[in-house]
Short mmCIF file of C-alpha atoms and ligand atoms in Angstrom, two decimals:
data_model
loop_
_atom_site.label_atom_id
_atom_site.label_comp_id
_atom_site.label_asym_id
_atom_site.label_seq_id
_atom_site.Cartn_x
_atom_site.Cartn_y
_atom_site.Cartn_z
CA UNK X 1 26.81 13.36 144.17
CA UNK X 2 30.06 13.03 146.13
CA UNK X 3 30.07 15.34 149.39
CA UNK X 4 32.89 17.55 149.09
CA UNK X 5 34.96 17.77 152.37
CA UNK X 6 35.95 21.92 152.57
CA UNK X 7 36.61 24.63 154.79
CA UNK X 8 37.10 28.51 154.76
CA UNK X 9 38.74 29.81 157.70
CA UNK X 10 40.22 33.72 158.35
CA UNK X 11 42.77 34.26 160.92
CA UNK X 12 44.54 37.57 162.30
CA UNK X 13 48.08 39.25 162.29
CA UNK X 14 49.40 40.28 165.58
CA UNK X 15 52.12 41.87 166.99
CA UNK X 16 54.00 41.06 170.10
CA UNK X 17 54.41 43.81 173.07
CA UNK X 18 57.14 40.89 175.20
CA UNK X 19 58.57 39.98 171.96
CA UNK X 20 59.60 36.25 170.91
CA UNK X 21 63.25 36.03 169.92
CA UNK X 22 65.42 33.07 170.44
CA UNK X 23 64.47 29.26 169.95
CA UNK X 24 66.03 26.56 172.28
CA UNK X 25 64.57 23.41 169.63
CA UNK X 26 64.76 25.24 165.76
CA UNK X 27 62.95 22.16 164.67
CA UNK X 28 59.96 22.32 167.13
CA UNK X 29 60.30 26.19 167.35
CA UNK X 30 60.48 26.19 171.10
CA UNK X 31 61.24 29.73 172.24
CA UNK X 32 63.69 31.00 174.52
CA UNK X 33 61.61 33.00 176.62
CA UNK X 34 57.43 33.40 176.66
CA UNK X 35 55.64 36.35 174.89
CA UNK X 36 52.94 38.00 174.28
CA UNK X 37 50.65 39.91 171.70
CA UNK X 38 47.51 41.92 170.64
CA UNK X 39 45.20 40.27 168.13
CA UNK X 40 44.81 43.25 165.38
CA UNK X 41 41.33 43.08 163.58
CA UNK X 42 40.27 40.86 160.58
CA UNK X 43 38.44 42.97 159.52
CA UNK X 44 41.16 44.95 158.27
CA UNK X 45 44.22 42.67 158.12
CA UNK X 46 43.84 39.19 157.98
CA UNK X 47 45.11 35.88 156.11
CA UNK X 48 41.94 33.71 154.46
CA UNK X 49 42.47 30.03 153.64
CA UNK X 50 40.42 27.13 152.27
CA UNK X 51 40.96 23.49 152.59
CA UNK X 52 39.63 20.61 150.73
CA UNK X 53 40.27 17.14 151.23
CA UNK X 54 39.60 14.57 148.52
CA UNK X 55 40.12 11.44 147.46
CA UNK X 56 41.50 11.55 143.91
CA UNK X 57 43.96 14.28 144.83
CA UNK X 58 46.96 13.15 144.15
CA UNK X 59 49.22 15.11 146.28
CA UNK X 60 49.18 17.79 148.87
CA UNK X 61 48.98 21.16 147.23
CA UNK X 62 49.31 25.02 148.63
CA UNK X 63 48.50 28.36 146.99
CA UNK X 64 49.56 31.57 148.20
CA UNK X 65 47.93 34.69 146.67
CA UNK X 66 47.13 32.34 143.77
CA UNK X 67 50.78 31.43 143.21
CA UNK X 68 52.13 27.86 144.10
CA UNK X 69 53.80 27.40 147.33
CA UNK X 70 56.03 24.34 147.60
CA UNK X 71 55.47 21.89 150.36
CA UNK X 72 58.84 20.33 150.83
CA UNK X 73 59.39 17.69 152.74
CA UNK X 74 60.16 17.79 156.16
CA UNK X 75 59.45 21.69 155.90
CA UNK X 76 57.18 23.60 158.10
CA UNK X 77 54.45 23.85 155.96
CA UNK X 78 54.67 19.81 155.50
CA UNK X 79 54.91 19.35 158.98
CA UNK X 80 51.34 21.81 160.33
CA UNK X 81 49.65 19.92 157.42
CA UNK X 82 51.14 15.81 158.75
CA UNK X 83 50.47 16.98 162.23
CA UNK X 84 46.54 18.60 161.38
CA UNK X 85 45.89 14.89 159.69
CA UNK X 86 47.25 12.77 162.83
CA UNK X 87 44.85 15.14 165.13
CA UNK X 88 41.88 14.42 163.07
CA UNK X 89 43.30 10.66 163.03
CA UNK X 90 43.27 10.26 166.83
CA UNK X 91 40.53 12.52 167.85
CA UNK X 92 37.98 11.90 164.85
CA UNK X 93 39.03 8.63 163.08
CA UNK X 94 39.65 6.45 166.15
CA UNK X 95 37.19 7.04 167.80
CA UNK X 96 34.03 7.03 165.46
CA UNK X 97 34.34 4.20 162.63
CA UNK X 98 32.12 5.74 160.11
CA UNK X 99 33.96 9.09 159.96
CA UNK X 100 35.08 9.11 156.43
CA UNK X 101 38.95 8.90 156.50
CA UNK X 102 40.11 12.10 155.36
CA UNK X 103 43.27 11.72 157.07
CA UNK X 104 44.27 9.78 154.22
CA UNK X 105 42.83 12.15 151.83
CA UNK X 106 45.32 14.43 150.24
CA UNK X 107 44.14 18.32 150.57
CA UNK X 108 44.23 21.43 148.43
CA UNK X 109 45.13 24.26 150.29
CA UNK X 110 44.41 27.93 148.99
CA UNK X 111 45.55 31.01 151.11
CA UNK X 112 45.32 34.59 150.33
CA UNK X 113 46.57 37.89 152.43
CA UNK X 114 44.46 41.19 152.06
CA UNK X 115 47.35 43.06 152.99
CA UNK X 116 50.38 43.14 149.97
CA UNK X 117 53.83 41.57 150.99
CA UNK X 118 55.06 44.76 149.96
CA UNK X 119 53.82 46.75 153.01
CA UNK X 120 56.73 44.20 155.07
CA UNK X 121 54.26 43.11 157.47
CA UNK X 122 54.37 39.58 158.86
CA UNK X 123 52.08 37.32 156.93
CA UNK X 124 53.52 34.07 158.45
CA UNK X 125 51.60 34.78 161.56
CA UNK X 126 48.20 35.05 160.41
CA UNK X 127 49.17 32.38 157.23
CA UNK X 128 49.78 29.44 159.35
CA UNK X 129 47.11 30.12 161.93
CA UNK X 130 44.62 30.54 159.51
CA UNK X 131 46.48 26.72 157.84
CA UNK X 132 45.64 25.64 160.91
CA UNK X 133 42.35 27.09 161.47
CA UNK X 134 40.75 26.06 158.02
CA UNK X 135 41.92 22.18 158.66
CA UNK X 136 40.54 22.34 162.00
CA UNK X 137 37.20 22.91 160.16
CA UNK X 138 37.49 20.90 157.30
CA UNK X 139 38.52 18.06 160.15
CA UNK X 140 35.63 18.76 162.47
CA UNK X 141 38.26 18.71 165.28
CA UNK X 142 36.49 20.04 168.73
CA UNK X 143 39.90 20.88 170.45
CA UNK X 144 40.54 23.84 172.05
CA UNK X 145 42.52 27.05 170.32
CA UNK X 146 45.60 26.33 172.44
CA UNK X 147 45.83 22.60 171.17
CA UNK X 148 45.95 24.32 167.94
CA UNK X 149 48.48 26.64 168.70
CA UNK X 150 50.78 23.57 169.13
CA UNK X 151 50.27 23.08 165.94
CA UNK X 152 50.70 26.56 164.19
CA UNK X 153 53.94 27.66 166.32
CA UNK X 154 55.49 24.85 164.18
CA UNK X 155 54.52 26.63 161.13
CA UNK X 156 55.94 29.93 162.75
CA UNK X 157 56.24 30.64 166.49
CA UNK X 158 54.21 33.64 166.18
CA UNK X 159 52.12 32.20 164.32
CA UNK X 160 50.41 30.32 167.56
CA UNK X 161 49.27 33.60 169.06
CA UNK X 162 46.95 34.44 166.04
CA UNK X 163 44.67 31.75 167.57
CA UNK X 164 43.13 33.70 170.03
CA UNK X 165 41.80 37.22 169.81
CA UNK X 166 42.10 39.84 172.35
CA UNK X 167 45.53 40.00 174.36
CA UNK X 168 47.49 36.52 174.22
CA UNK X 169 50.50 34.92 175.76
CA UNK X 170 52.78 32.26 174.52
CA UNK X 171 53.99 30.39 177.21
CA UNK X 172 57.31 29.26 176.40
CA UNK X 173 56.58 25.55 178.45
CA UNK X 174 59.36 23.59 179.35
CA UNK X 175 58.93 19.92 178.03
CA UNK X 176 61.36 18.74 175.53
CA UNK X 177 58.32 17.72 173.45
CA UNK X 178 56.57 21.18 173.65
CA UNK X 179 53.54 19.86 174.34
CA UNK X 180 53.49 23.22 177.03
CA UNK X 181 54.79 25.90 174.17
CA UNK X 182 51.48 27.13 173.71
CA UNK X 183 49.53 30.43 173.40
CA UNK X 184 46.63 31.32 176.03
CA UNK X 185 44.22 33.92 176.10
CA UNK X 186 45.13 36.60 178.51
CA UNK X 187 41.60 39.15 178.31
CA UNK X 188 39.20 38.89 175.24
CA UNK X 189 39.52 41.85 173.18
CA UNK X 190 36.02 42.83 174.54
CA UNK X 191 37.94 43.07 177.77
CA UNK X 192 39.73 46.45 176.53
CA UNK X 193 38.21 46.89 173.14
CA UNK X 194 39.46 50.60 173.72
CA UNK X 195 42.70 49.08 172.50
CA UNK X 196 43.97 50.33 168.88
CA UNK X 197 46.96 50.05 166.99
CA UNK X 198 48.50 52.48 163.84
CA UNK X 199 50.77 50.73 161.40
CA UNK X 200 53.18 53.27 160.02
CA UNK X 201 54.11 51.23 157.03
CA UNK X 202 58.10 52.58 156.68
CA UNK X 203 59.76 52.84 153.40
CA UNK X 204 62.57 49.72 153.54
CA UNK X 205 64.47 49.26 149.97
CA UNK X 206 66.89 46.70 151.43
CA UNK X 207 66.13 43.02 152.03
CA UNK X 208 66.37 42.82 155.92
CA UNK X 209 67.36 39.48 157.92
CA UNK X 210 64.78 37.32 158.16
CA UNK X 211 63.40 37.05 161.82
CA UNK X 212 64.17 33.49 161.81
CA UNK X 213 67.93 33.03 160.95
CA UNK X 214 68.26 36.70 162.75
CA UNK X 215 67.02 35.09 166.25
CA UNK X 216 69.29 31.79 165.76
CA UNK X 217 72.28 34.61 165.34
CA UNK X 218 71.08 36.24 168.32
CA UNK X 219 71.29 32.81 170.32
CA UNK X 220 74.43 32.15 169.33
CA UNK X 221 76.24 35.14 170.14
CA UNK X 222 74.47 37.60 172.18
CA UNK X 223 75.08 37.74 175.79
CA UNK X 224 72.75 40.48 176.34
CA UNK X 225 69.95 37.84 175.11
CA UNK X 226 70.72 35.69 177.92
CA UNK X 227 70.23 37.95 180.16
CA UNK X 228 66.63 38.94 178.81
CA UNK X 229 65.56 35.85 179.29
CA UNK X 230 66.52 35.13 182.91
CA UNK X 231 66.35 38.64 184.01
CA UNK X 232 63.69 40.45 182.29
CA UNK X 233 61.00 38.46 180.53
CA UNK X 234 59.31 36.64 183.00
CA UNK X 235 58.88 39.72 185.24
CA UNK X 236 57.76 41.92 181.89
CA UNK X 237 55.06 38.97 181.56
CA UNK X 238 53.70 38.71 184.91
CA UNK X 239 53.72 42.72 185.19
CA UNK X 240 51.77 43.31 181.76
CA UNK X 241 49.59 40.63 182.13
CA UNK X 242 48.56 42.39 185.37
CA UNK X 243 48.52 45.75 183.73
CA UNK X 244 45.73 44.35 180.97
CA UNK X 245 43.45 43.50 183.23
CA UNK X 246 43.40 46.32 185.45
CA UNK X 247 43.32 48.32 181.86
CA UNK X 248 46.34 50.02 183.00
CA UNK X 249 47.50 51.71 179.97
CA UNK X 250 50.61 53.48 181.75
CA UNK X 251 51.84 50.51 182.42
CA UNK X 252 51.59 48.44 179.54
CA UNK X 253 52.69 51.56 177.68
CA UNK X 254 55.58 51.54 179.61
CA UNK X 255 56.87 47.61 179.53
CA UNK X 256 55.73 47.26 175.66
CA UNK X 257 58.09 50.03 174.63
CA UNK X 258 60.72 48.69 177.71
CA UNK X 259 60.54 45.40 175.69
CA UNK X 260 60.53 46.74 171.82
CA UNK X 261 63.50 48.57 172.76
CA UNK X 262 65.52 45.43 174.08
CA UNK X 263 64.84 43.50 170.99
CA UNK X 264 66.18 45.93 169.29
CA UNK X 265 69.22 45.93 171.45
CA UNK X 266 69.87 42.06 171.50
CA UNK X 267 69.45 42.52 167.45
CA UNK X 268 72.34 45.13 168.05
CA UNK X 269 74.11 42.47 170.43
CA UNK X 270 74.13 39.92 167.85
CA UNK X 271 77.50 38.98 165.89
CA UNK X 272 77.68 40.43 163.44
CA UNK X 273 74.86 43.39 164.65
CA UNK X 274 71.57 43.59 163.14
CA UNK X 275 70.23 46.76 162.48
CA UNK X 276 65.97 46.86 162.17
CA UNK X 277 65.39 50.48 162.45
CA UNK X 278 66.03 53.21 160.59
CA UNK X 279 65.93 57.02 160.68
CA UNK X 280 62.23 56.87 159.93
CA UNK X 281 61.58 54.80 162.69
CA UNK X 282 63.82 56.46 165.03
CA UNK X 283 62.07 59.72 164.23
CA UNK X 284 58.94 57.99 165.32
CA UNK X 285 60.02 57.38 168.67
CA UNK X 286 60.75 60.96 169.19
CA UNK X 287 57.62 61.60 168.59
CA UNK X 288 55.85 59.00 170.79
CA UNK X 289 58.55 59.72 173.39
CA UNK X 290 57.91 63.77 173.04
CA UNK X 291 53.97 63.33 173.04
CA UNK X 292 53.91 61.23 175.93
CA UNK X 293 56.08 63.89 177.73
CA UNK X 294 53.70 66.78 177.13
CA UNK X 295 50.88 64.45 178.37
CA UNK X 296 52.63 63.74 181.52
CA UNK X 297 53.93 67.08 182.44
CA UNK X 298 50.56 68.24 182.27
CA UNK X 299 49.39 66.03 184.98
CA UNK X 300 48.01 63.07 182.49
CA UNK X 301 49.66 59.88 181.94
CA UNK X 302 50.65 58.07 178.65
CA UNK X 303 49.18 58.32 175.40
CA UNK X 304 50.95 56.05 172.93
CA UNK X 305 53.35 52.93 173.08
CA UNK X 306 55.60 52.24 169.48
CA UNK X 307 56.72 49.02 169.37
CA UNK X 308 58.88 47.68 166.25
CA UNK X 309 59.46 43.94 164.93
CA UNK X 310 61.95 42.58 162.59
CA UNK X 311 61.48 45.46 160.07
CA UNK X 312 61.64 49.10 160.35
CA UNK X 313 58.03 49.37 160.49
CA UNK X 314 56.09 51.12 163.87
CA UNK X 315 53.33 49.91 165.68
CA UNK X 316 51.50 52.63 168.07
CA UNK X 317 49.09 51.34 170.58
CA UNK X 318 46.98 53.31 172.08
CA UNK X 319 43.31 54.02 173.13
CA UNK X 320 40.83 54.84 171.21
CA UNK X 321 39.99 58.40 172.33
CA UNK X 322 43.78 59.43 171.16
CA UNK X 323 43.96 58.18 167.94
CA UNK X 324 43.24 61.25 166.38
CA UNK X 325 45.84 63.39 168.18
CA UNK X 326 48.33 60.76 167.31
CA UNK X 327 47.12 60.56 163.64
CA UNK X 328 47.64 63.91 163.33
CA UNK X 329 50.71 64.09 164.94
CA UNK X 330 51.75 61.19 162.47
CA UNK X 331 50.97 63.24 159.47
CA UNK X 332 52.63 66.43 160.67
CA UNK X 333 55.83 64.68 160.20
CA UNK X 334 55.10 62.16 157.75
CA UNK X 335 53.16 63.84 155.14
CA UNK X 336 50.79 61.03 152.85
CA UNK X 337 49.82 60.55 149.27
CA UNK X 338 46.28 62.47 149.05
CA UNK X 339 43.52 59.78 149.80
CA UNK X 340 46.13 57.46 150.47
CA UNK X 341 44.80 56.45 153.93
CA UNK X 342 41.48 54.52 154.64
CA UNK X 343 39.59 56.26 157.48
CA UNK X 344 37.73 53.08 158.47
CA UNK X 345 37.34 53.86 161.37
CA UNK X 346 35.63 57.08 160.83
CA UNK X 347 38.01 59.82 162.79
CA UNK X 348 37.82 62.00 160.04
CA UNK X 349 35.06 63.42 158.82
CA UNK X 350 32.93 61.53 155.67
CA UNK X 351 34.35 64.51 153.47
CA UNK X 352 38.38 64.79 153.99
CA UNK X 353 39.82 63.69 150.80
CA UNK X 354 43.39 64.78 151.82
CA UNK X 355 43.88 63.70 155.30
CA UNK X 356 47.29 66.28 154.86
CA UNK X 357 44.69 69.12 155.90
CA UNK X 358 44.59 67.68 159.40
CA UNK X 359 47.95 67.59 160.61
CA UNK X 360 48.24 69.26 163.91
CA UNK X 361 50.90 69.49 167.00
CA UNK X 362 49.53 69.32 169.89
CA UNK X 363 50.29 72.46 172.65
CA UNK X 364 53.46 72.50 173.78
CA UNK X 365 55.19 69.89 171.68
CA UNK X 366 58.83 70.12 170.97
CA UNK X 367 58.83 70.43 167.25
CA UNK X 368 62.62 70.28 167.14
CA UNK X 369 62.53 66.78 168.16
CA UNK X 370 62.42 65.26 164.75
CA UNK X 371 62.59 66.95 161.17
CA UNK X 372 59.82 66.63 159.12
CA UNK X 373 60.21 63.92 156.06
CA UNK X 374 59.18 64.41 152.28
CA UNK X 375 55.77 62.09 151.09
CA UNK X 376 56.75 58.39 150.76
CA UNK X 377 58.86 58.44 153.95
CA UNK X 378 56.10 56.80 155.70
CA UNK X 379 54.10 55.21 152.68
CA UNK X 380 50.82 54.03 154.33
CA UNK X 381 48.94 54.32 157.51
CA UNK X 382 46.61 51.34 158.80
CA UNK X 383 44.83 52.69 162.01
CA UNK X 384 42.95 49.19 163.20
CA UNK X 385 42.20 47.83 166.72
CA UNK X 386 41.97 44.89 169.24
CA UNK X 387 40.40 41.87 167.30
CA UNK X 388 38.99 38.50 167.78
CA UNK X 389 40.53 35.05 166.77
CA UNK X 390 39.96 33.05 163.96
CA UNK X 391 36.70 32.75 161.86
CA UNK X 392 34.63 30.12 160.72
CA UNK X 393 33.84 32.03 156.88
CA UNK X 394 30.91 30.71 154.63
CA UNK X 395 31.08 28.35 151.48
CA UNK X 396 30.66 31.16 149.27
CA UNK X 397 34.10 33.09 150.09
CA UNK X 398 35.67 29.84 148.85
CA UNK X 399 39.10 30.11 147.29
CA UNK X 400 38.49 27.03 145.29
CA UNK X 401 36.57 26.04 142.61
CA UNK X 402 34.92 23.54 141.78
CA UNK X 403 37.85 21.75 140.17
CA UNK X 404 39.68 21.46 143.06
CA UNK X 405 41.95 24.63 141.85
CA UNK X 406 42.47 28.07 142.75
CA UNK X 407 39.48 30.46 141.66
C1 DP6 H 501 60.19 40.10 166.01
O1 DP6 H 501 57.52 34.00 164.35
O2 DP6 H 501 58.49 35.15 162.32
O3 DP6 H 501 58.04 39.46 165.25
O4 DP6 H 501 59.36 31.20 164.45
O5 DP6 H 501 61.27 31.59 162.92
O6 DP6 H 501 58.93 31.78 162.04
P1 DP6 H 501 59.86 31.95 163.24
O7 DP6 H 501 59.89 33.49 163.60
P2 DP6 H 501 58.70 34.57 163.67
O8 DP6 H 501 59.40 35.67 164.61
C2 DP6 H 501 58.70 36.79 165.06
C3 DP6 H 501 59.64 37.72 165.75
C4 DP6 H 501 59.07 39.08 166.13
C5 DP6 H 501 58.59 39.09 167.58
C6 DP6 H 501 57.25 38.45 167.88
O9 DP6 H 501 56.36 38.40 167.02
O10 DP6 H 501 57.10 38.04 169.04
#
């Protein structure tokens, strides 16, 4: 029987706290300035793909949630998959001459998202890196995460910090080639595996502006974006780079809602203005803003960073042991659909089938601060944490069958 040459490969979303937005080489997808992220757990959002290389395939095929994806030519997608086969060329192929020569093999690619497009969270990210990841298997390629990240940030810049876990920079490099655009782990996640995020998944009816022609916009026109770059970034990087690994959660509270904000500013800069957030999310910062001010004036520090990408969706980091506070908090304003949110991480207890009955305001908060929305305002909660890079998954969570096709 013919071997069949596969791979199954998971890879994470994350979301930036120095956010990436500007590209000096569009076709490379060198950015303007470096950033950096937080690895979200797979176990609870993540992008699966399988690879398969053969022989009688007669062109190179992708599947997204069981749909066909096109692979045009000269498209990103084309280019992760040409670049994946000259690694494996050069690092495999050249050097040992009985590796079979799957280089020249055409590949069937299936990819699948266990979170729905619908909930306007970045798939590209975790997509390509998890492109990239199941390739790298399927190749039998030994080089390191960041050679890989090369590789994915031409799928989608993002995209190349979803090969680490744990706290990640892109460093923006400076070679016309970008052979030194690439993402590096700053801490593990085991470093600060206190670290937790809640997605408040906001309500958006309107089709936005996509992050990539938004950013070339931005380049083009905003002023304020050029000063960002010189002025701000690489001080933001060095300073919450530092703050990770003295665990300094002031700090990194501080610069990662510092940074969020002056995104949304250059969007604002941009000609004509972008506009990401809406009232939801506004009211979500005067709550984070409000809560943190009740923690400080009684002598504590902060509690809860929001940070917000090309979408009107929030982010809030924050540690583990004031999740629940926030949650609640959350809820108070933002009522949910009964049983619509998925305590997996147990901060409720094993009974609570309406996780309405637990909305509290914590002593001394300013309710005034925001008005409280009807159900559906915020239409889902995902409460995850700090996760690892991508996996290596077993034969039998295969996405293709036998034939070669989608299962
Ligand atoms: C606001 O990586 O989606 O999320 O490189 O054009 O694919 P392309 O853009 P993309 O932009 C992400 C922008 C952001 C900030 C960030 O993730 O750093």
């Amino acid at each position: 029987m013919a071997t069949i040459y596969q791979a199954t490969a998971s890879a994470p979303v994350n979301i930036a706290v120095i956010k990436y937005w500007g590209k000096r080489d569009t076709k490379l997808i060198l950015p303007t300035n470096s950033s950096l992220s937080v690895t979200l757990d797979q176990d609870h959002l993540r992008s699966t793909t399988t690879a398969r290389a053969d022989a009688s395939f007669e062109q190179d095929q992708l599947w997204l949630n069981g749909k066909v994806d096109e692979i045009k030519a000269g498209g990103r997608l084309a280019t992760c998959i040409a670049e994946m086969k000259r690694l494996r060329k050069e690092t495999v192929e050249a050097k040992d001459p009985n590796a079979p020569k799957l280089s020249s093999y055409k590949v069937h690619i299936a990819s699948y998202n266990n979170f729905p497009t619908a909930a306007g969270l970045a798939s590209s990210a975790s997509g390509f890196a998890a492109l990239v990841a199941s390739l790298a298997q399927l190749y039998n390629l030994t080089v390191s995460p960041s050679i890989l990240s090369l590789i994915a940030r031409q799928g989608s810049g993002s995209a190349c910090r979803s090969l680490f876990g744990g706290f990640v920079a892109w460093q923006m490099g400076s070679d016309p080639s970008g052979n030194d655009s690439l993402a590096v782990e700053v801490a593990p996640r085991e470093h600060w595996p206190q670290m937790q995020a809640l997605i408040c998944v906001v309500s958006d009816d309107k089709k936005g502006t996509s992050s990539t022609s938004g950013m070339q916009r931005t380049v083009e026109t905003s002023a304020l974006l050029q000063h960002r770059i010189k002025h701000v970034v690489p001080e933001r990087m060095a300073a919450i780079s530092k703050a990770i690994l003295a665990r300094d959660f002031d700090t990194f509270a501080t610069i990662t809602m510092a940074d969020s904000n002056q995104f949304h500013a250059v969007a604002l800069d941009t000609e004509p203005p972008i506009f990401y957030m809406n009232d939801v999310s506004r009211s979500i910062i005067a709550l984070i803003v409000e809560y943190n001010r009740v923690s400080i004036a009684a002598g504590g520090g902060y509690k809860a960073a929001y940070t917000y990408d090309a979408g009107p969706n929030a982010v809030i980091y924050a540690l583990e042991e004031n999740l629940k506070e926030i949650l609640q908090l959350v809820i108070s304003y933002f009522p949910q659909r009964p049983s619509e949110f998925k305590d997996v991480l147990g901060l409720f207890s094993k009974n609570t089938t309406d996780i309405n009955t637990h909305a509290k305001i914590p002593a001394g908060f300013n309710e005034a601060v925001a008005k409280r929305f009807e159900v559906g305002a915020v239409k889902g909660l995902i409460h995850t944490r700090v996760g690892d890079g991508p996996r290596r998954l077993p034969d039998s969570e295969s996405l293709l069958a036998a034939s070669g096709l989608p299962k």
